[in-house]
Amino acid sequence: MKLLHGLFSVLFIIEFSELQGKHGFFSQALLKGEVIENMSQAKFVAGIHVPANHPNDANRIKMSTCTAFILSKTEIITNAHCVYDAPYVYVVAGTKVVSDANQKIKIIVEKENIAWHSHYSHLIFGAFDIAKITLKTPLEFSDTVGSIELVDKDYKLNDPSEVVTAYGYGVLNNTRPSILRRCDANYISDVERANTFKPRQTLDFTTGEATNDGEIITPGDSGGPVVSKTNGKIVGINTGYRTTGGRGSFLPITLFLDFIHDPKSVKPIPPPLTSNEAKFIADIMAPAKFLTAYKEDYADANETNQLNFNAIILSRTEILTCAHSVLGAPYVYLTVNKLSRNATKLKVTKDQIEIHEKCALSRFAFNVAKITLEEPLEFNDNVGSIDLVDRDYKMNDPSEIVTVYGDMVLDGTVRTRRFDTKYLDGAKCKPKLGAAFDANHLMCYTSDGSMETSSTFGPIGGPMISKKNNKLVGMTIFHLVGELVVFQPIAPLLDWIRKPKVRRNQIRSI
């Protein structure tokens, strides 16, 4: 059968689409490609019918279409945006034309049997865009209905010459019916797409053709499988957003194997905090141009480029944060009541900032700074302080639970959140963190798995509160993405916090 190279364009936000209401967008994609004439060639591909206008359409007559793939007789995988919050969907299988009314296999699936990734947000296209449908009645496998295997967790797409095949029920020329097609493509490395913003989970693929024929946007292919030509297994799932130049996006399936095997194993994202819950947390905004710790990374940044960090309100005039958040800056901005429309932004100059005399950039320990305000803060329901632990307080019970607060990148956006964790002693942290980690003065904890962090975001400078006594026991100062997070215990710093010995904005270089 003659193969026509395909063009992909997936998930384009549109205001008046077939998936109005809570969905907010429809899927698009495979326009040209080889039409599947014999379903035995693609018996693992399924279709999804979703009520397009729920809950406004009482009759639920108008349906939208997505693609899916079959993992087993009871497991179907598709995009989260295809099924998100739908009261029910239909799964069709063994068909070349998904929009046919008279399907031999058409199974209704109620909402309680549809699980989308708990980190998915319909506002952030591409990120965590995966869902699992569980059938109560198993499919009957045949020459036209079957399953496909997933690649292993350690599988890596590391050869841009590798060919993948994408499948989908995309509508050609916006004309029904939705016919199953497939198309070969090469994936594009992260280096080649470095200047294009996309969720960090996605990879691009290209057919090598330009999208200049006016047939770019058609619904139907989202959720379709991306299969390796090398091993015949699933390597990805169509997703993403509008692309040009014959490009599309897919989620590497290796990132979601845990979810696929057990959707409940993924911890929900902690909800954003209210102003009252975050009353003792503040924000530090520092001009990137001056920060000693970031000069190399931000050598070309001007004074208006800001880096954001967390801070802790100790009293009406005392603020605690990380030294590297303020080091070298002639001024910083402090924001309190940060989650309210009545947030207060104060300019703090260099002479109001004190750095611990033992702080050194080559070490994590004593990475602490204290800001003294000239005018006292006004405490209210949304602005307040947190008590410090006593000097003799020891973190020596590994079962103790602490709550970490701070700005975290979750679901693709920055929100102030908290999560509970257990701390680890310094001896357990040092093997992973190396010589720069001072096990005599520092400890660490593990993130809860839902936290995405970068060099400019994360709970850095944020408080750690004991669940036992509701007092400040630590401050986050450094993290390794997805691994260990370093914090400074507060008890050893109490003398310095209450009466700083050093009153200069300096730091040792060794």
Coordinates of C-alpha atoms in Angstrom, one line a residue:
M1 CA 0.0 0.0 0.0
K2 CA 1.4 3.4 -1.0
L3 CA 2.4 5.4 2.1
L4 CA 1.6 9.1 2.0
H5 CA 3.6 11.1 4.5
G6 CA 1.3 12.6 7.1
L7 CA 1.0 16.0 8.7
F8 CA 0.2 16.3 12.4
S9 CA -1.2 19.1 14.4
V10 CA -2.4 18.3 17.9
L11 CA -4.6 19.9 20.4
F12 CA -5.3 23.5 19.4
I13 CA -7.1 25.8 21.7
I14 CA -10.2 27.1 20.1
E15 CA -13.0 29.1 21.6
F16 CA -16.0 27.7 19.8
S17 CA -15.1 24.1 19.2
E18 CA -16.9 20.8 19.2
L19 CA -15.7 20.3 22.8
Q20 CA -17.1 23.4 24.4
G21 CA -17.9 23.6 28.1
K22 CA -15.4 22.1 30.5
H23 CA -13.2 20.6 27.7
G24 CA -12.4 24.0 26.2
F25 CA -10.6 22.5 23.1
F26 CA -10.7 19.8 20.6
S27 CA -8.0 17.5 19.3
Q28 CA -6.5 17.6 15.8
A29 CA -3.9 15.8 13.9
L30 CA -3.3 13.2 11.2
L31 CA -4.4 14.8 7.9
K32 CA -2.7 12.7 5.2
G33 CA -1.3 9.3 5.6
E34 CA -1.9 5.7 4.7
V35 CA -5.6 4.8 5.1
I36 CA -5.9 1.6 7.2
E37 CA -7.8 -0.8 4.8
N38 CA -7.4 -3.9 6.9
M39 CA -8.0 -3.5 10.7
S40 CA -5.7 -6.5 11.4
Q41 CA -2.9 -3.9 10.7
A42 CA -4.1 -1.7 13.5
K43 CA -6.3 -3.8 15.7
F44 CA -5.0 -2.2 18.8
V45 CA -6.4 1.2 17.8
A46 CA -9.8 2.2 19.3
G47 CA -12.0 5.2 19.0
I48 CA -13.7 7.4 21.7
H49 CA -17.0 9.1 21.4
V50 CA -17.6 11.9 23.9
P51 CA -20.8 14.0 24.5
A52 CA -19.6 17.3 23.0
N53 CA -21.7 19.8 25.0
H54 CA -22.1 18.2 28.4
P55 CA -23.7 19.1 30.7
N56 CA -25.7 21.6 28.7
D57 CA -27.0 19.2 26.1
A58 CA -29.7 17.2 27.9
N59 CA -30.0 14.7 25.0
R60 CA -26.2 14.3 24.6
I61 CA -26.7 13.7 20.9
K62 CA -23.8 15.6 19.5
M63 CA -20.6 13.6 20.0
S64 CA -16.9 14.4 19.5
T65 CA -14.2 11.9 18.5
C66 CA -10.8 11.0 19.8
T67 CA -8.4 8.1 19.3
A68 CA -7.2 5.6 21.9
F69 CA -5.3 2.3 22.0
I70 CA -6.0 -1.1 23.6
L71 CA -3.6 -2.4 26.3
S72 CA -5.7 -5.4 27.3
K73 CA -9.3 -6.7 27.1
T74 CA -10.3 -4.2 29.8
E75 CA -7.8 -1.4 29.5
I76 CA -8.0 1.6 27.1
I77 CA -5.6 4.6 27.0
T78 CA -6.4 8.0 25.6
N79 CA -5.8 11.7 26.2
A80 CA -7.2 13.2 29.4
H81 CA -8.6 16.1 27.5
C82 CA -10.7 13.8 25.5
V83 CA -12.6 12.4 28.5
Y84 CA -12.1 15.0 31.2
D85 CA -15.2 15.3 33.4
A86 CA -17.4 13.6 30.8
P87 CA -20.4 11.9 32.3
Y88 CA -19.8 8.9 30.1
V89 CA -18.0 7.9 26.8
Y90 CA -18.3 5.3 24.2
V91 CA -15.4 3.1 23.2
V92 CA -15.5 1.6 19.7
A93 CA -13.1 -1.0 18.4
G94 CA -12.3 -3.0 15.3
T95 CA -13.5 -0.2 13.0
K96 CA -11.9 1.8 10.1
V97 CA -14.5 4.5 10.3
V98 CA -15.0 5.6 13.9
S99 CA -17.9 8.0 13.2
D100 CA -20.2 5.3 11.8
A101 CA -23.4 5.0 13.7
N102 CA -23.7 1.2 13.4
Q103 CA -20.6 0.0 15.2
K104 CA -20.2 -3.7 15.9
I105 CA -18.3 -3.0 19.1
K106 CA -19.5 0.1 21.0
I107 CA -19.3 0.0 24.8
I108 CA -20.5 2.7 27.1
V109 CA -18.2 3.6 30.0
E110 CA -19.5 5.7 32.9
K111 CA -17.4 8.4 34.6
E112 CA -16.5 6.3 37.6
N113 CA -14.5 3.9 35.2
I114 CA -12.5 6.8 33.7
A115 CA -9.3 7.9 35.4
W116 CA -7.4 10.9 34.2
H117 CA -4.0 11.8 35.6
S118 CA -4.4 13.6 38.9
H119 CA -1.9 16.3 37.8
Y120 CA -3.8 17.0 34.5
S121 CA -5.2 20.5 34.0
H122 CA -7.3 21.4 31.0
L123 CA -5.7 24.9 31.1
I124 CA -2.1 23.5 30.5
F125 CA -2.2 21.7 27.2
G126 CA 0.2 18.8 26.8
A127 CA 1.1 18.3 30.5
F128 CA -0.1 15.0 32.1
D129 CA -2.6 14.6 29.3
I130 CA -3.3 10.9 29.7
A131 CA -6.3 8.9 30.9
K132 CA -7.2 5.3 31.4
I133 CA -10.6 3.7 30.7
T134 CA -11.5 0.4 32.4
L135 CA -14.1 -1.7 30.7
K136 CA -16.5 -3.7 32.9
T137 CA -17.2 -6.1 30.1
P138 CA -13.9 -7.4 28.5
L139 CA -13.4 -7.0 24.7
E140 CA -13.4 -10.1 22.6
F141 CA -10.2 -10.2 20.7
S142 CA -10.2 -11.2 17.1
D143 CA -8.5 -10.6 13.8
T144 CA -9.6 -6.9 14.0
V145 CA -9.5 -6.3 17.7
G146 CA -6.3 -6.8 19.8
S147 CA -3.8 -5.3 22.2
I148 CA -0.3 -3.8 21.9
E149 CA 2.6 -3.8 24.4
L150 CA 4.2 -0.8 26.0
V151 CA 8.0 -0.1 26.0
D152 CA 9.8 -0.7 29.2
K153 CA 10.5 2.0 31.7
D154 CA 14.2 2.2 30.8
Y155 CA 13.4 2.7 27.0
K156 CA 14.9 5.9 25.6
L157 CA 14.2 7.7 22.4
N158 CA 17.7 8.8 21.8
D159 CA 18.2 8.4 18.1
P160 CA 16.6 11.2 16.0
S161 CA 16.8 8.8 13.0
E162 CA 14.4 6.4 14.7
V163 CA 11.1 6.1 12.9
V164 CA 7.8 6.1 14.7
T165 CA 4.3 5.5 13.4
A166 CA 1.3 7.5 14.7
Y167 CA -2.3 6.4 14.3
G168 CA -5.5 8.4 14.5
Y169 CA -9.1 9.0 13.4
G170 CA -8.5 12.6 12.3
V171 CA -11.0 14.2 10.1
L172 CA -9.6 15.1 6.7
N173 CA -10.7 18.5 5.3
N174 CA -13.2 18.8 8.2
T175 CA -15.4 16.3 6.4
R176 CA -16.8 13.2 7.9
P177 CA -16.4 10.2 8.2
S178 CA -13.4 9.9 10.5
I179 CA -11.2 7.3 8.8
L180 CA -8.3 5.6 10.5
R181 CA -4.9 6.6 9.1
R182 CA -1.3 6.1 10.0
C183 CA 1.8 8.0 9.2
D184 CA 5.6 7.5 9.7
A185 CA 7.6 10.3 11.3
N186 CA 10.9 11.0 13.0
Y187 CA 11.0 12.4 16.5
I188 CA 12.8 15.7 17.1
S189 CA 15.4 16.0 19.9
D190 CA 15.1 18.5 22.7
V191 CA 18.1 20.3 21.4
E192 CA 16.3 21.1 18.1
R193 CA 13.2 22.4 19.9
A194 CA 15.1 24.3 22.6
N195 CA 13.6 27.7 21.5
T196 CA 10.0 26.5 21.5
F197 CA 8.0 26.5 24.7
K198 CA 6.3 23.3 25.4
P199 CA 5.6 21.2 28.5
R200 CA 8.7 19.5 29.5
Q201 CA 7.1 16.1 29.2
T202 CA 6.5 16.2 25.5
L203 CA 8.6 15.3 22.5
D204 CA 8.1 16.5 19.0
F205 CA 7.9 14.5 15.8
T206 CA 7.9 15.6 12.2
T207 CA 6.9 14.2 8.9
G208 CA 9.3 16.4 7.1
E209 CA 6.6 18.2 5.1
A210 CA 5.4 21.8 5.3
T211 CA 1.9 22.5 6.4
N212 CA 1.1 24.9 3.6
D213 CA -1.8 23.2 1.9
G214 CA -4.5 24.8 4.1
E215 CA -5.4 21.5 5.7
I216 CA -3.8 22.0 9.1
I217 CA -6.5 21.8 11.7
T218 CA -8.9 18.8 11.9
P219 CA -10.2 17.0 15.0
G220 CA -9.9 13.3 16.0
D221 CA -6.3 12.1 16.4
S222 CA -5.6 13.1 20.0
G223 CA -5.0 10.1 22.2
G224 CA -3.8 7.9 19.3
P225 CA -0.8 5.6 19.8
V226 CA 2.8 6.4 18.6
V227 CA 4.5 3.1 17.8
S228 CA 8.2 2.3 17.4
K229 CA 9.0 0.9 13.9
T230 CA 12.0 -0.8 15.6
N231 CA 10.2 -2.9 18.2
G232 CA 6.5 -2.5 17.4
K233 CA 5.6 -1.2 20.9
I234 CA 3.9 1.9 22.2
V235 CA 6.4 4.7 22.8
G236 CA 4.0 7.7 23.0
I237 CA 0.6 9.1 22.8
N238 CA -0.5 11.9 20.5
T239 CA -1.1 15.2 22.4
G240 CA 0.3 18.7 22.4
Y241 CA -1.0 21.9 20.8
R242 CA -1.0 23.5 17.4
T243 CA 2.2 23.2 15.5
T244 CA 3.5 24.2 12.1
G245 CA 6.0 22.9 9.6
G246 CA 4.6 19.3 9.6
R247 CA 5.2 18.9 13.4
G248 CA 3.3 17.4 16.2
S249 CA 3.8 16.4 19.8
F250 CA 3.5 13.3 21.8
L251 CA 3.9 12.2 25.5
P252 CA 6.7 9.6 26.0
I253 CA 4.8 6.7 27.5
T254 CA 7.7 5.8 29.8
L255 CA 6.8 8.8 32.0
F256 CA 3.4 7.4 32.7
L257 CA 3.9 3.7 33.2
D258 CA 3.1 3.9 36.9
F259 CA -0.1 5.7 36.2
I260 CA -1.1 3.2 33.5
H261 CA -0.5 0.3 35.8
D262 CA -2.3 1.9 38.8
P263 CA -3.9 5.4 38.3
K264 CA -4.4 5.6 42.1
S265 CA -0.6 5.4 42.7
V266 CA -0.2 9.0 41.5
K267 CA -0.4 11.3 44.4
P268 CA -2.8 14.2 43.8
I269 CA -1.3 17.7 43.5
P270 CA -1.7 19.5 46.8
P271 CA -4.2 22.4 46.5
P272 CA -3.1 26.0 46.5
L273 CA -3.0 27.7 49.9
T274 CA -5.4 30.4 50.9
S275 CA -4.1 33.7 52.2
N276 CA -4.8 32.7 55.8
E277 CA -3.0 29.4 55.5
A278 CA 0.1 31.2 54.0
K279 CA 0.1 34.2 56.4
F280 CA 3.7 33.6 57.6
I281 CA 5.1 33.1 54.0
A282 CA 6.4 36.0 52.0
D283 CA 8.0 36.4 48.6
I284 CA 11.5 37.8 47.8
M285 CA 11.9 39.3 44.3
A286 CA 15.6 40.0 43.5
P287 CA 17.1 41.6 40.3
A288 CA 18.9 38.7 38.6
K289 CA 21.6 40.9 37.3
F290 CA 23.1 41.4 40.8
L291 CA 22.7 38.0 42.5
T292 CA 26.1 36.5 43.2
A293 CA 24.8 33.0 43.0
Y294 CA 23.3 33.5 39.5
K295 CA 25.6 35.9 37.8
E296 CA 26.9 33.4 35.3
D297 CA 23.4 32.2 34.4
Y298 CA 22.0 35.7 34.1
A299 CA 25.0 37.6 32.8
D300 CA 22.9 39.3 30.1
A301 CA 19.9 40.0 32.4
N302 CA 19.0 43.6 33.1
E303 CA 17.9 45.0 36.3
T304 CA 14.2 44.4 35.5
N305 CA 14.6 40.6 35.3
Q306 CA 13.5 39.2 38.6
L307 CA 14.1 35.9 40.4
N308 CA 11.5 34.8 42.9
F309 CA 12.2 33.1 46.2
N310 CA 10.3 32.4 49.4
A311 CA 10.7 34.0 52.8
I312 CA 9.4 33.5 56.3
I313 CA 7.9 36.1 58.6
L314 CA 9.3 35.8 62.1
S315 CA 8.0 39.0 63.6
R316 CA 6.6 42.4 62.5
T317 CA 10.1 43.5 61.5
E318 CA 12.1 40.2 60.9
I319 CA 12.1 38.2 57.8
L320 CA 14.2 35.0 57.2
T321 CA 15.3 33.7 53.7
C322 CA 18.2 32.1 52.0
A323 CA 21.4 34.0 51.6
H324 CA 21.7 33.2 47.9
S325 CA 18.3 34.8 47.3
V326 CA 19.6 38.2 48.3
L327 CA 23.3 38.0 48.0
G328 CA 24.9 40.8 45.9
A329 CA 21.6 42.6 45.2
P330 CA 21.5 46.3 46.0
Y331 CA 17.8 45.9 46.9
V332 CA 15.1 43.3 46.8
Y333 CA 11.3 43.5 47.0
L334 CA 9.4 41.8 49.8
T335 CA 5.8 40.9 49.2
V336 CA 3.5 39.9 52.1
N337 CA -0.1 38.9 52.0
K338 CA 1.0 37.5 48.7
L339 CA -2.1 35.4 47.9
S340 CA -4.5 38.3 48.3
R341 CA -5.5 41.2 46.1
N342 CA -4.3 43.4 49.0
A343 CA -0.7 42.2 48.8
T344 CA 1.9 44.6 50.1
K345 CA 5.2 45.1 48.3
L346 CA 8.1 46.6 50.1
K347 CA 11.5 47.7 48.9
V348 CA 14.3 46.4 51.0
T349 CA 17.8 47.9 50.6
K350 CA 21.2 46.2 51.1
D351 CA 21.8 47.7 54.5
Q352 CA 18.7 46.0 55.9
I353 CA 20.0 42.5 54.9
E354 CA 22.3 40.5 57.1
I355 CA 24.1 37.3 55.9
H356 CA 25.3 34.6 58.2
E357 CA 29.1 35.0 58.6
K358 CA 29.7 31.2 58.0
C359 CA 27.8 31.2 54.7
A360 CA 29.9 30.1 51.7
L361 CA 28.7 29.6 48.1
S362 CA 30.7 26.5 47.8
R363 CA 28.7 25.0 50.8
F364 CA 25.1 24.6 51.5
A365 CA 25.4 25.1 55.3
F366 CA 24.5 28.5 56.9
N367 CA 22.8 29.7 53.7
V368 CA 20.6 32.0 55.6
A369 CA 19.9 35.8 55.6
K370 CA 17.8 38.0 57.8
I371 CA 15.9 41.1 56.7
T372 CA 15.1 43.8 59.2
L373 CA 12.2 46.1 58.1
E374 CA 12.3 49.8 58.9
E375 CA 8.5 49.9 59.3
P376 CA 6.7 47.1 61.2
L377 CA 4.2 45.0 59.3
E378 CA 0.6 45.2 60.2
F379 CA -0.6 41.8 61.2
N380 CA -4.1 40.6 60.3
D381 CA -5.9 37.5 59.2
N382 CA -3.6 37.1 56.2
V383 CA -0.3 38.4 57.6
G384 CA 1.3 36.9 60.6
S385 CA 4.4 35.2 62.0
I386 CA 5.5 31.7 62.9
D387 CA 7.0 30.6 66.2
L388 CA 10.6 29.2 66.3
V389 CA 11.4 25.9 68.0
D390 CA 13.5 26.0 71.2
R391 CA 17.3 25.8 71.1
D392 CA 17.3 22.2 72.5
Y393 CA 14.9 20.9 69.9
K394 CA 16.4 17.9 68.1
M395 CA 15.2 16.4 64.8
N396 CA 16.0 12.8 65.8
D397 CA 12.8 10.9 65.1
P398 CA 12.7 9.7 61.5
S399 CA 8.9 9.1 61.9
E400 CA 8.3 12.8 62.6
I401 CA 6.2 14.5 59.9
V402 CA 6.9 18.1 58.8
T403 CA 5.0 20.3 56.4
V404 CA 6.9 22.0 53.6
Y405 CA 5.6 25.4 52.3
G406 CA 6.6 27.4 49.3
D407 CA 6.1 28.2 45.6
M408 CA 6.1 25.0 43.5
V409 CA 5.6 24.4 39.8
L410 CA 2.8 21.9 39.6
D411 CA 0.5 21.3 36.7
G412 CA 2.7 23.7 34.7
T413 CA 1.9 26.8 36.8
V414 CA 3.5 28.3 39.9
R415 CA 1.3 28.1 43.0
T416 CA 2.0 28.4 46.7
R417 CA 1.4 25.0 48.2
R418 CA 2.4 22.6 51.0
F419 CA 3.0 18.9 51.4
D420 CA 3.9 16.6 54.2
T421 CA 7.1 14.6 54.3
K422 CA 9.5 12.9 56.6
Y423 CA 13.0 14.2 57.1
L424 CA 16.3 12.3 56.5
D425 CA 19.4 12.8 58.6
G426 CA 22.5 14.2 57.1
A427 CA 24.4 10.9 56.9
K428 CA 21.7 9.6 54.5
C429 CA 21.8 12.7 52.4
K430 CA 25.6 13.1 51.9
P431 CA 26.2 10.2 49.6
K432 CA 23.9 11.7 47.0
L433 CA 24.7 15.4 47.5
G434 CA 28.5 15.1 47.8
A435 CA 31.3 17.0 49.5
A436 CA 29.3 20.3 49.4
F437 CA 26.8 18.9 51.8
D438 CA 27.7 19.5 55.5
A439 CA 26.1 16.6 57.4
N440 CA 26.8 18.2 60.7
H441 CA 24.6 21.2 60.0
L442 CA 22.2 20.2 57.3
M443 CA 19.4 17.6 56.7
C444 CA 17.3 16.7 53.8
Y445 CA 13.9 15.4 52.8
T446 CA 12.4 13.8 49.6
S447 CA 9.7 15.6 47.6
D448 CA 6.3 14.0 47.3
G449 CA 6.8 13.1 43.6
S450 CA 4.3 15.7 42.3
M451 CA 6.6 18.7 42.6
E452 CA 8.3 20.0 39.5
T453 CA 11.0 22.4 40.3
S454 CA 13.6 24.5 38.4
S455 CA 16.5 26.8 39.3
T456 CA 14.1 29.7 39.8
F457 CA 11.1 28.0 41.4
G458 CA 10.5 25.6 44.2
P459 CA 10.1 25.9 48.0
I460 CA 13.5 27.6 48.3
G461 CA 13.5 29.8 51.3
G462 CA 10.2 28.4 52.4
P463 CA 9.4 27.1 55.9
M464 CA 9.2 23.6 57.3
I465 CA 6.7 23.3 60.1
S466 CA 6.6 20.5 62.6
K467 CA 3.2 18.7 62.6
K468 CA 3.9 17.9 66.3
N469 CA 4.3 21.4 67.7
N470 CA 3.4 23.7 64.8
K471 CA 6.7 25.6 65.0
L472 CA 9.4 26.4 62.5
V473 CA 11.9 23.6 62.5
G474 CA 13.7 24.2 59.1
M475 CA 14.1 26.2 55.9
T476 CA 14.5 24.8 52.4
I477 CA 17.7 26.0 50.8
F478 CA 18.4 23.7 47.8
H479 CA 16.9 20.9 45.8
L480 CA 17.7 18.2 43.2
V481 CA 14.8 17.8 40.8
G482 CA 12.7 14.8 41.8
E483 CA 15.2 13.7 44.4
L484 CA 16.5 15.1 47.7
V485 CA 15.8 18.6 49.0
V486 CA 18.2 20.2 51.4
F487 CA 17.1 22.1 54.4
Q488 CA 18.7 24.1 57.2
P489 CA 17.5 23.1 60.7
I490 CA 16.5 26.2 62.7
A491 CA 17.4 25.3 66.2
P492 CA 21.2 25.7 65.7
L493 CA 20.6 29.1 64.2
L494 CA 18.6 30.6 67.0
D495 CA 21.4 32.7 68.5
W496 CA 22.2 34.2 65.2
I497 CA 18.6 34.8 64.2
R498 CA 17.9 36.5 67.5
K499 CA 21.1 38.5 67.7
P500 CA 23.1 38.4 64.4
K501 CA 26.8 38.8 64.9
V502 CA 27.7 39.9 61.4
R503 CA 26.2 43.1 60.0
R504 CA 27.6 43.1 56.5
N505 CA 26.4 41.8 53.1
Q506 CA 29.4 39.6 52.5
I507 CA 30.1 36.0 52.0
R508 CA 33.2 33.8 52.0
S509 CA 34.3 32.5 48.6
I510 CA 35.6 29.2 50.0

